[in-house]
Short mmCIF file of C-alpha atoms and ligand atoms in Angstrom, two decimals:
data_model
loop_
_atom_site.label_atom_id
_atom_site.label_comp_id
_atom_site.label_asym_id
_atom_site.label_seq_id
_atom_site.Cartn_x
_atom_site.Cartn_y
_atom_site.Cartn_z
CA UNK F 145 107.94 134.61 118.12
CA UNK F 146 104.66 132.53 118.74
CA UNK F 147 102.45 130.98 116.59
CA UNK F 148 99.90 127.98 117.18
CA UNK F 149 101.41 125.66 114.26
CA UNK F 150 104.99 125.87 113.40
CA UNK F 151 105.41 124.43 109.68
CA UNK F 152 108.70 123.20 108.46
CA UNK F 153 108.97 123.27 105.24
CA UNK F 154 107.40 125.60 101.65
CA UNK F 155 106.58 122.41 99.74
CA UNK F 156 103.33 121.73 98.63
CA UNK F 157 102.26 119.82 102.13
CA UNK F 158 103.73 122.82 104.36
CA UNK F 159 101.81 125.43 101.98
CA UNK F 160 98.60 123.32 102.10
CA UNK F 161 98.45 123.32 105.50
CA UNK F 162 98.91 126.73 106.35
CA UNK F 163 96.54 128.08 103.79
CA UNK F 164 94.05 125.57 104.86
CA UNK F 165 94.60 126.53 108.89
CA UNK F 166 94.48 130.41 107.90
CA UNK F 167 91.12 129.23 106.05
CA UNK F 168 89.88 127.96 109.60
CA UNK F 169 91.19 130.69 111.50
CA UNK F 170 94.34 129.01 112.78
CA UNK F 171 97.73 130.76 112.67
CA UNK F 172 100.77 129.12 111.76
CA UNK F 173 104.50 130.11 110.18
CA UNK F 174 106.32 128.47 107.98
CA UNK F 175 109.94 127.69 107.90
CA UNK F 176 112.04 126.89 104.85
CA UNK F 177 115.38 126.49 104.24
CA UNK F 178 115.93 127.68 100.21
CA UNK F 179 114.76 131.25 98.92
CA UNK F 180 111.76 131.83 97.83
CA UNK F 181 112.93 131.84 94.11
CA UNK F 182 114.14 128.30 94.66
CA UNK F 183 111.26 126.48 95.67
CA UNK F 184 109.31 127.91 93.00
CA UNK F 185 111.42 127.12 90.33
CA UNK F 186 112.14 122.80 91.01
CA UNK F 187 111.36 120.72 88.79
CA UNK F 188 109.13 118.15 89.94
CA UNK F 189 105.93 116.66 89.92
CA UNK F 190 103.29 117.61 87.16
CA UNK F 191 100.54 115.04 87.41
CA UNK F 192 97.27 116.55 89.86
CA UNK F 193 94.46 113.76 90.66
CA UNK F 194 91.01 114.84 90.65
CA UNK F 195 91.23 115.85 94.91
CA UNK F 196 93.92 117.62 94.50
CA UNK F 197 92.51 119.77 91.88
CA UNK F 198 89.30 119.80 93.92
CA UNK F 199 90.97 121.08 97.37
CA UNK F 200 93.19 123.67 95.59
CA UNK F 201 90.18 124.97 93.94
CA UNK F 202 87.82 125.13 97.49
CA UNK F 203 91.43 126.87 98.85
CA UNK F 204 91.09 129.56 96.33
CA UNK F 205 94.48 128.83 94.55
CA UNK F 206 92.78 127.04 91.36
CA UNK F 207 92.24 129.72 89.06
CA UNK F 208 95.22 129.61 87.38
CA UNK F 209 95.72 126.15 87.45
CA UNK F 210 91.98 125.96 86.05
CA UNK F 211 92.79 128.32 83.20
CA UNK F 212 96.89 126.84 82.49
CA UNK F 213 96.21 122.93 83.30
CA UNK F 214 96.01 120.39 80.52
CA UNK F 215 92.91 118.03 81.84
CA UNK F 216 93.14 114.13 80.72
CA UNK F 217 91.26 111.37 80.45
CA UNK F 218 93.19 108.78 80.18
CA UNK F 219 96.80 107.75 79.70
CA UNK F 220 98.92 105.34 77.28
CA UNK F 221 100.52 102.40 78.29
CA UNK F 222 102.93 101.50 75.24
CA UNK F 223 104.65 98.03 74.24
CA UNK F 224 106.17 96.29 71.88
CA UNK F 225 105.46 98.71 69.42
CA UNK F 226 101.68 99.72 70.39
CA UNK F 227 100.12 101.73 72.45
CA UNK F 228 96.58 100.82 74.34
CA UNK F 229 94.33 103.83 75.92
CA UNK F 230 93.38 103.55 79.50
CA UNK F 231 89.82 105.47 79.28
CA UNK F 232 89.54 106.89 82.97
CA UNK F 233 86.83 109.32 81.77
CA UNK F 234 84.69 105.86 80.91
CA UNK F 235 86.20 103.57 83.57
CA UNK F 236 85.74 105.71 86.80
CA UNK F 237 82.70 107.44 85.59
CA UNK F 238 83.88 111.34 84.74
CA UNK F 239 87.05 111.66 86.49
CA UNK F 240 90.65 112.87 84.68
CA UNK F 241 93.45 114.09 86.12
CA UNK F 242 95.46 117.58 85.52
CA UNK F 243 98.80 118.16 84.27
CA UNK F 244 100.02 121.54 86.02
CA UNK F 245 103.61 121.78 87.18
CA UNK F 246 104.22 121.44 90.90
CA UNK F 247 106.21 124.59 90.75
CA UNK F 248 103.20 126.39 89.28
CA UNK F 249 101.18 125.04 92.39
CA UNK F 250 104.12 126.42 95.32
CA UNK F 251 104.15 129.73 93.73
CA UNK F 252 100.41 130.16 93.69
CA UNK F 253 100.55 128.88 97.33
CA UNK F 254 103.52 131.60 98.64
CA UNK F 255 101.22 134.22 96.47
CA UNK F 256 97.93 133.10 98.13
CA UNK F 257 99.64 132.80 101.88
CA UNK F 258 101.57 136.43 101.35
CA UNK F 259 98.45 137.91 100.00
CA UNK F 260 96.77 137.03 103.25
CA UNK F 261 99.34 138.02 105.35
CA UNK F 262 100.49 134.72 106.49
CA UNK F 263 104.67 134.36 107.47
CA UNK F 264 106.85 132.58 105.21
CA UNK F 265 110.58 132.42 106.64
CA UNK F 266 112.77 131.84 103.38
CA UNK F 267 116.09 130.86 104.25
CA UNK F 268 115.55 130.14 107.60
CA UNK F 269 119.23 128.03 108.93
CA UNK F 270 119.77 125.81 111.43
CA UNK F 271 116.57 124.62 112.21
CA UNK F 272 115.74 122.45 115.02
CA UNK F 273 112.52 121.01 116.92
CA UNK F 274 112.45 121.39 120.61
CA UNK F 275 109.98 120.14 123.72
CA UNK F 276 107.49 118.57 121.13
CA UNK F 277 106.62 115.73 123.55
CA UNK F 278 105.30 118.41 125.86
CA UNK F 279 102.64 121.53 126.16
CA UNK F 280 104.95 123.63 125.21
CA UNK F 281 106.98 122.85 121.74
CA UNK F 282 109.38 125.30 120.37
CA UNK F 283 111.33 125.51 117.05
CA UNK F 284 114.75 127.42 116.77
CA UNK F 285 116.70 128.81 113.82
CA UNK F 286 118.53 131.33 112.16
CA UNK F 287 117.14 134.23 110.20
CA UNK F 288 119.89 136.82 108.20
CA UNK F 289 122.67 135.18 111.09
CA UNK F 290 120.32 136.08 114.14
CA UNK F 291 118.84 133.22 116.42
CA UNK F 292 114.85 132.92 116.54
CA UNK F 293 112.92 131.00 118.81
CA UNK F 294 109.21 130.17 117.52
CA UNK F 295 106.76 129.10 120.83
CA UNK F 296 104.19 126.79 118.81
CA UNK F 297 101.21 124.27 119.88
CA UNK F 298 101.95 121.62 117.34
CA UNK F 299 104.51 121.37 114.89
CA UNK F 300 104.17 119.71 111.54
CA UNK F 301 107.03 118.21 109.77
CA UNK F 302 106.94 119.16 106.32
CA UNK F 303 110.15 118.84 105.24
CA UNK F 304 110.95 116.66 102.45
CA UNK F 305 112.53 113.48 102.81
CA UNK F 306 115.90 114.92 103.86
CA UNK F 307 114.92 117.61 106.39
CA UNK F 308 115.09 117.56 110.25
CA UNK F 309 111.67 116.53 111.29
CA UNK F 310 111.65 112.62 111.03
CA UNK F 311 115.32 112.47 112.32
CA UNK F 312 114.52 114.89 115.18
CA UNK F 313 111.97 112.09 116.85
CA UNK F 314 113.91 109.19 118.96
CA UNK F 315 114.73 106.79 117.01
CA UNK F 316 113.40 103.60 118.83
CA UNK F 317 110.04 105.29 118.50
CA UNK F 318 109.81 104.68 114.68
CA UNK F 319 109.70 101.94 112.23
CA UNK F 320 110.79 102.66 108.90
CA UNK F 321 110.16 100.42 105.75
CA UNK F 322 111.84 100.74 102.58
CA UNK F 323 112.33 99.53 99.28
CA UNK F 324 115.72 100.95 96.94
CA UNK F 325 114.96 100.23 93.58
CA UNK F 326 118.09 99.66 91.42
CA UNK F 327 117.70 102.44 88.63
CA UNK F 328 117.02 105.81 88.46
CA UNK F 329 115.11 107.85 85.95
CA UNK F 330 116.85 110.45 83.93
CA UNK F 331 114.35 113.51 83.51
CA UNK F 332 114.17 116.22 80.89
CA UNK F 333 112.29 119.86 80.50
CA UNK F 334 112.37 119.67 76.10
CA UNK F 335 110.97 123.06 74.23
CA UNK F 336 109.48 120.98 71.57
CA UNK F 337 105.17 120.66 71.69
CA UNK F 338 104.25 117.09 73.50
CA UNK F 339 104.17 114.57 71.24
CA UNK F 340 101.04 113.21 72.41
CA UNK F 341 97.80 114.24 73.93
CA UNK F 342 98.03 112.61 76.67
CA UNK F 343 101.07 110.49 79.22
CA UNK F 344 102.46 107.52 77.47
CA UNK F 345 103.66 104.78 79.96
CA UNK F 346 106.60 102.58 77.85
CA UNK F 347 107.51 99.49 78.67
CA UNK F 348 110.78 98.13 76.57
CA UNK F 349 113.48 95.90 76.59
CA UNK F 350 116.04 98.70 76.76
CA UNK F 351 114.15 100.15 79.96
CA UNK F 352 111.01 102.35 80.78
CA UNK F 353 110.14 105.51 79.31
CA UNK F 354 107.69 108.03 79.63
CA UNK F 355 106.23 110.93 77.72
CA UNK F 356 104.94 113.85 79.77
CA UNK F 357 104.89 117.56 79.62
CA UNK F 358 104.20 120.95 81.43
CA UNK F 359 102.28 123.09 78.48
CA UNK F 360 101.46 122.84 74.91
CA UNK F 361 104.91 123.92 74.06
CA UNK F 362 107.20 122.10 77.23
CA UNK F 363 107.63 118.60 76.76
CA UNK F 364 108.92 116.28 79.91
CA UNK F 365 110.20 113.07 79.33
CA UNK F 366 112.08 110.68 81.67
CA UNK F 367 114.30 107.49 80.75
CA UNK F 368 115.08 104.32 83.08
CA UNK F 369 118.63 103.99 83.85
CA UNK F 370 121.25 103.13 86.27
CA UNK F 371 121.28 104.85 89.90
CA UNK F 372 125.08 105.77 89.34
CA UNK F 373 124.53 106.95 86.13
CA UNK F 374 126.85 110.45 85.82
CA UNK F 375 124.80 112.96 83.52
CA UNK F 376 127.42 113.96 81.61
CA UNK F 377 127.38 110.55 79.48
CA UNK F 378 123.92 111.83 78.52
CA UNK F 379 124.16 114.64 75.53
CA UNK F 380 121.61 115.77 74.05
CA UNK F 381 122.31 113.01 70.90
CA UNK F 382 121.73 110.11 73.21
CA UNK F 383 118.98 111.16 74.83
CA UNK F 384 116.81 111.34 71.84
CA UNK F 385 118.32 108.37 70.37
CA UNK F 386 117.25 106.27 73.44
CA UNK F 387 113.66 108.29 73.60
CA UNK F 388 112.97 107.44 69.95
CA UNK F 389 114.05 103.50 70.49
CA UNK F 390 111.86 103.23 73.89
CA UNK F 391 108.69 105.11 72.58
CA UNK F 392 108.61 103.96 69.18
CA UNK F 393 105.22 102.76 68.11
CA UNK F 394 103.76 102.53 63.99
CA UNK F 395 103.32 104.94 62.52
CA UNK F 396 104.20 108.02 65.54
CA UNK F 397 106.90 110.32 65.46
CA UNK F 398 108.88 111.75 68.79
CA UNK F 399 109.13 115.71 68.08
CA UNK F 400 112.69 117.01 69.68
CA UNK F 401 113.34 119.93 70.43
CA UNK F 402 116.21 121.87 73.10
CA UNK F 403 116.87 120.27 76.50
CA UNK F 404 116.74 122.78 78.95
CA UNK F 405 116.99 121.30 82.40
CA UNK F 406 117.90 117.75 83.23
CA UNK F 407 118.62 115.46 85.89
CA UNK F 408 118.67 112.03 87.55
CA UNK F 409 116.18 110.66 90.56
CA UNK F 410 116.58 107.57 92.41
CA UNK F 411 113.89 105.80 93.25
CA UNK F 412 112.83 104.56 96.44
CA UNK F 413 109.34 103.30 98.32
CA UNK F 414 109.55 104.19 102.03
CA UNK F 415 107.01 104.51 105.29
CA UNK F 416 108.15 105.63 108.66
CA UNK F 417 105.44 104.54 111.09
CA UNK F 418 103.95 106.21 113.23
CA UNK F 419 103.82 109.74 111.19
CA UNK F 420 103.41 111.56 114.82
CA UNK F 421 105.37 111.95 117.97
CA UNK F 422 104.55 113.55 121.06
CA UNK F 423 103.22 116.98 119.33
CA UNK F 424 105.32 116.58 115.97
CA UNK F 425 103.11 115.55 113.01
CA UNK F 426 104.66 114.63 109.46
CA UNK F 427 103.18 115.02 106.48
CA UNK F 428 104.39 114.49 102.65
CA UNK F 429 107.90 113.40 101.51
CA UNK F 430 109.08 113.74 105.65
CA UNK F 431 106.98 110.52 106.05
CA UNK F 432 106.68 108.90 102.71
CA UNK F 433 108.19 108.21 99.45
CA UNK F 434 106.72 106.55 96.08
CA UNK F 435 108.61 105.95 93.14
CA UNK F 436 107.59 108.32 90.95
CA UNK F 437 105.91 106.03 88.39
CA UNK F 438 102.64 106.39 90.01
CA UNK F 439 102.52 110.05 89.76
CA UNK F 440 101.44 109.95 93.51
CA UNK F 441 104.49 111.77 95.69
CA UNK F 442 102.43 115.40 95.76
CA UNK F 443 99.12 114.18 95.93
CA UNK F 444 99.88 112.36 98.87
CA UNK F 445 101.59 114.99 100.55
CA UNK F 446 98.20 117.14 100.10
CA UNK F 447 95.94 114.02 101.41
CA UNK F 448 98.01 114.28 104.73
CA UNK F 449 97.62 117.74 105.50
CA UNK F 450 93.89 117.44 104.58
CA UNK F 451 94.11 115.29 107.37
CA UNK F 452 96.42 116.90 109.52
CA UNK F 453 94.26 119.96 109.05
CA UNK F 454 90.68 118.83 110.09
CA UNK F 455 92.53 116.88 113.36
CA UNK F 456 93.89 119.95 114.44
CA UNK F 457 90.73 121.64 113.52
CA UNK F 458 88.68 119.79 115.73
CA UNK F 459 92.31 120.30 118.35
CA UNK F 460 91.13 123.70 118.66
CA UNK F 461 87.86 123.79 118.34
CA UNK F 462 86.93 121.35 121.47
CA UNK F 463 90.13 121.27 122.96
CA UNK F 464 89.61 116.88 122.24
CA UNK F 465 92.98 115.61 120.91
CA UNK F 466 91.20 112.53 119.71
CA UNK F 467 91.36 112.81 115.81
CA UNK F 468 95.13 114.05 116.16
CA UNK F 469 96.17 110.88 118.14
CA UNK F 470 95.16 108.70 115.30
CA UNK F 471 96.49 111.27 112.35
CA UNK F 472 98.52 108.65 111.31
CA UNK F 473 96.57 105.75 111.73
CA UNK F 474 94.36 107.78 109.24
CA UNK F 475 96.93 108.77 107.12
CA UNK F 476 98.85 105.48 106.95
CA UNK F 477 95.74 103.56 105.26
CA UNK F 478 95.75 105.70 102.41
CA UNK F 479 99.84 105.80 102.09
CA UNK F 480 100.12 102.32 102.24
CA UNK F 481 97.45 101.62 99.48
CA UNK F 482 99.46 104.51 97.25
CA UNK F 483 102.57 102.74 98.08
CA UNK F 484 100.79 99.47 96.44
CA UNK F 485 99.94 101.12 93.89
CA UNK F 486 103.23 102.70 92.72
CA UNK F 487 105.57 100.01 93.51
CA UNK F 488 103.07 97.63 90.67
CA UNK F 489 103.30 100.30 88.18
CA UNK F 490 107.07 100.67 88.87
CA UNK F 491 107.16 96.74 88.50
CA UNK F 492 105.16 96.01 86.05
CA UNK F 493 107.17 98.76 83.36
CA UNK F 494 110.63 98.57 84.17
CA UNK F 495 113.46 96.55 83.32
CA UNK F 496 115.01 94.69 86.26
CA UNK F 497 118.57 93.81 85.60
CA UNK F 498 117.98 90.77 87.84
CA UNK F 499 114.69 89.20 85.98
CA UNK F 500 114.92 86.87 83.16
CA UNK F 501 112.96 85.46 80.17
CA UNK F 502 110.37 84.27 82.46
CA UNK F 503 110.49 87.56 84.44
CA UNK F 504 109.62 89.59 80.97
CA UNK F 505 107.47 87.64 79.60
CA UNK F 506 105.17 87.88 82.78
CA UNK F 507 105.72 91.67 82.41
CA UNK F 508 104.37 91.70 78.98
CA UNK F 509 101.10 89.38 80.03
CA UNK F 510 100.48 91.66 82.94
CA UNK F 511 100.41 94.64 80.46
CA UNK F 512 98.29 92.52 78.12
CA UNK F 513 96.04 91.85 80.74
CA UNK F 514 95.38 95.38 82.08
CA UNK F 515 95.18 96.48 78.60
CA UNK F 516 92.18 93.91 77.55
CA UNK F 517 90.51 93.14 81.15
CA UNK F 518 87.93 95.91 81.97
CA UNK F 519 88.59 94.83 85.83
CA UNK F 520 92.06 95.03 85.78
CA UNK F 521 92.04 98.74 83.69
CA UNK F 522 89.45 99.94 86.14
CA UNK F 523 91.67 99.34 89.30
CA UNK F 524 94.16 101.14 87.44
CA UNK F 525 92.43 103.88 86.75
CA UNK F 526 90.60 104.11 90.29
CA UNK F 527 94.30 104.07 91.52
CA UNK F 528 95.63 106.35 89.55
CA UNK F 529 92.44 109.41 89.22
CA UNK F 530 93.07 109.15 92.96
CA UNK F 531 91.18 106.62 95.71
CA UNK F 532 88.61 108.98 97.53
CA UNK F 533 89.76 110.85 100.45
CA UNK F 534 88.23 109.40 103.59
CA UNK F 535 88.26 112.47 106.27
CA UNK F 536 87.56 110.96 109.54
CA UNK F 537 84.54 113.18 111.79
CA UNK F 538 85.29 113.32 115.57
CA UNK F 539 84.12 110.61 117.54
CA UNK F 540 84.47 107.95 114.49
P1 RFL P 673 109.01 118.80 99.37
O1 RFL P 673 108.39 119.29 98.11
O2 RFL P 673 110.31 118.10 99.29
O3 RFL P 673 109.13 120.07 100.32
C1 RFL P 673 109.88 120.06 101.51
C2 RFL P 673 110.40 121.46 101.77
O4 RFL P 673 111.11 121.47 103.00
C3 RFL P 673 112.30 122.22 102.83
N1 RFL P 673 113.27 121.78 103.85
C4 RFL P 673 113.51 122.47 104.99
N2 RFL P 673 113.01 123.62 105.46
C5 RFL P 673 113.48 124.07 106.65
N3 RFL P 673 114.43 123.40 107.37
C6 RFL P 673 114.93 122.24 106.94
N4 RFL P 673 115.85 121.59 107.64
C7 RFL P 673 114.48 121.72 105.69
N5 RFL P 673 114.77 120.62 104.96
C8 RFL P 673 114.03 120.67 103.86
C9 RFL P 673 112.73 121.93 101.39
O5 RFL P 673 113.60 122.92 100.88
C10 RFL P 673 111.37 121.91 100.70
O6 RFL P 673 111.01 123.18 100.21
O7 RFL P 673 108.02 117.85 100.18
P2 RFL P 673 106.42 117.78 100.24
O8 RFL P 673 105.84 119.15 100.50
O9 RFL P 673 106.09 116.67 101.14
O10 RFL P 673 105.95 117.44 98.75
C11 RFL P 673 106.25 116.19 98.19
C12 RFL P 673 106.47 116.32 96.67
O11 RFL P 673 107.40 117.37 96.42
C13 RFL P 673 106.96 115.02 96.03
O12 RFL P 673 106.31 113.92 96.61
C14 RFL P 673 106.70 115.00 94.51
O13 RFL P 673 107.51 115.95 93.85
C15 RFL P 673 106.99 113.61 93.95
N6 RFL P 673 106.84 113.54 92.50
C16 RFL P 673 105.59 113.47 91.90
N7 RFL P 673 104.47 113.52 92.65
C17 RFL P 673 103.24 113.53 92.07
O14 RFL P 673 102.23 113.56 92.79
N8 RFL P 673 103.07 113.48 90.70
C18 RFL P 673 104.15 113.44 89.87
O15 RFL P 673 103.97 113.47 88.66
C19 RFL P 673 105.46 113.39 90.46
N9 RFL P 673 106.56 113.35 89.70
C20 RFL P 673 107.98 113.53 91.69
C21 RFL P 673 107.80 113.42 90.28
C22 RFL P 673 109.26 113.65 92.23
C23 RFL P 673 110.36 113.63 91.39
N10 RFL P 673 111.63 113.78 92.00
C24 RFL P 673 112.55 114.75 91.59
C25 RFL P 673 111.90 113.12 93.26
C26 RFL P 673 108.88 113.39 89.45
C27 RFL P 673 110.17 113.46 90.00
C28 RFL P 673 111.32 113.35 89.04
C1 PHB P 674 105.78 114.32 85.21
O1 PHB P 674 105.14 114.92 84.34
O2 PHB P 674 106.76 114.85 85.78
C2 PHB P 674 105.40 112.95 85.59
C3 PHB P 674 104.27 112.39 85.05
C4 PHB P 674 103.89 111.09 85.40
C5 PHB P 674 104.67 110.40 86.30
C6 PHB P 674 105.80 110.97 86.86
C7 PHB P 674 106.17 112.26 86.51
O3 PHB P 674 104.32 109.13 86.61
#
């Protein structure tokens, strides 16, 4: 098999990427470990910024998403009892964000990249990355048992924070920096209408809490707790116990209604730097992790290929390597600037087990003060609609 990119991995940042190459006339195949029925069914993100919306759109996978998202202006941040809007729409001059699940967006992907006859491997095994520090990269793996070579230009690593990609490269060549938070966030999928127009953000002494959803009748909500926590201490009883206590605010009611999917994420911030090796390029999750606080995890992931796309763009079109060499250079401003971004929110709403009086009671002023300083709610909401893309030209 041939190809010019090899992809690995049907998230969002390996399905961006291919549909945006095919868009340029570059070929590429992606490789993914699950089926097809499993990618497009996790739970996950659900919170689009403004580019992200816009780039799926120019794509030609936004009509859906157009027709199914919920668009908001602006988000609650909730404490001690009361909750203060932050007015993006006002603040940032027009811009909102979209709540659309991220499984909605990978199965409009696979449909837009099948309907133009792009390759998808679904349960490809046993992949591994070979020769990418020279001309001639190649990926192998298995396909129904039988062993597949794929002959590629460039490969992009795409595959999630636990794939092969980012191990595959030596490992003096990277530095990695991380941050383990220590608690977790319990999610739920509830069939019970949100009970709120838009996010609320809830800071409490029993731990953070946050009211999402999918649609007008799927409700997601999340609860702090303890990285070890086993989710079989967590019926259905406690859960909406512990929602009502964290969310409460006069004069508001918490609609329940049944749980049917939940689960428990830990919570990390990590960078591997550089995202490149020889002719290996990561993108997404294989490079990067935010806590999810920030809402930021996908939208990053689709601000790297962006990136990764117009480099190799240019890679093909002049045969100059120039904009690929500093991919992540590029990349890394932007990630690092998210990473700022979600590690405050993540401190500034949690409960840390380790803080005291003092610790809390600077919580609450810092939540005061972006709730009542115009400059201090605008650089949330900057952060959080989504800092512009900055697409580098050749030669800059
Ligand atoms: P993905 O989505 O993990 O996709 C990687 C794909 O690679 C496959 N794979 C392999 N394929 C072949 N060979 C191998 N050896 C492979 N190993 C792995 C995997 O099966 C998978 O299909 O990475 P990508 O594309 O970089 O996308 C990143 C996002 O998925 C992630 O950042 C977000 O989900 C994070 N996130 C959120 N992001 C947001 O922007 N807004 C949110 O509101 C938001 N909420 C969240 C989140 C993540 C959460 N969890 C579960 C970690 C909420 C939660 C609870
Ligand atoms: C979600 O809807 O899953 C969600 C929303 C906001 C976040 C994280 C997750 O910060």
């Amino acid at each position: 098999m041939r190809t010019q990119v090899g992809i690995v991995g049907a998230g969002p940042a390996g399905l961006v990427l291919s549909h945006l190459l095919h868009r340029r006339g570059i070929d590429s195949v992606v490789l993914e470990s699950r089926t097809r029925e499993y990618v497009q069914e996790r739970v996950r993100a659900g919170v689009l910024e403004q580019n992200t919306v816009d780039l799926l759109t120019e794509i030609g996978v936004g009509e859906r998403l157009r027709r199914e998202g919920l668009v908001h202006h602006g988000i609650e941040l909730r404490f001690q009892k009361r909750g203060h809007r932050i007015d993006f729409h006002e603040l940032t001059g027009g811009k909102a964000i979209t709540i659309y699940a991220q499984a909605e967006v990978v199965k409009d992907l696979i449909e837009a990249r099948l309907a133009a006859n792009g390759t998808i491997v679904f349960e490809a095994s046993d992949v591994s990355l070979h020769n990418f520090d020279n001309a001639q990269p190649s990926i192998r793996f298995r396909q129904n048992g039988d062993a597949v070579e794929l002959a590629c230009d460039l490969i992009a690593g795409c595959d999630g924070f636990h794939g092969v990609c980012r191990p595959s490269i030596p490992q003096p060549a990277l530095a990695a920096y991380e941050r383990v938070y220590p608690f977790a966030w319990l999610g739920i999928l509830a069939e019970a209408p949100p009970s709120s127009g838009e996010l609320v953000y809830s800071y409490h002494d029993r731990g953070f809490a946050l009211l999402s959803m999918r649609t007008q009748q799927l409700s997601r909500l999340y609860l702090q707790c303890t990285p070890a926590e086993d989710i079989e201490n967590w019926p259905d009883e406690r859960i909406w116990k512990e929602l009502h206590t964290r969310l409460a605010r006069e004069g508001w009611k918490l609609t329940e209604g049944p749980i049917v999917q939940r689960s428990i994420a830990g919570m990390r911030s990590f960078v591997v730097e550089p995202m490149q090796y020889g002719r290996l390029f990561l993108a997404g999750d294989a490079a990067h992790i935010v806590p999810p606080t920030g809402a930021k995890g996908l939208n990053l992931a689709v601000a790297d290929v962006c990136i990764l796309a117009n480099a190799i763009t240019e890679f093909y079109r002049s045969g100059n390597r120039g904009l690929l060499d500093k991919y992540s250079e590029t990349c890394l401003r932007r990630v690092w600037k998210v990473q700022r971004f979600s590690w405050w929110m993540t401190s500034i709403l949690h409960r840390f087990d380790a803080d005291n009086g003092f610790d809390r009671r600077r919580q609450l002023a810092e939540l005061d003060y972006v709730t009542s300083s115009r400059a201090a709610a605008l650089s949330l909401a900057e952060n959080y609609v989504g800092l512009p893309m900055e697409i580098p030209h050749p030669g800059t």
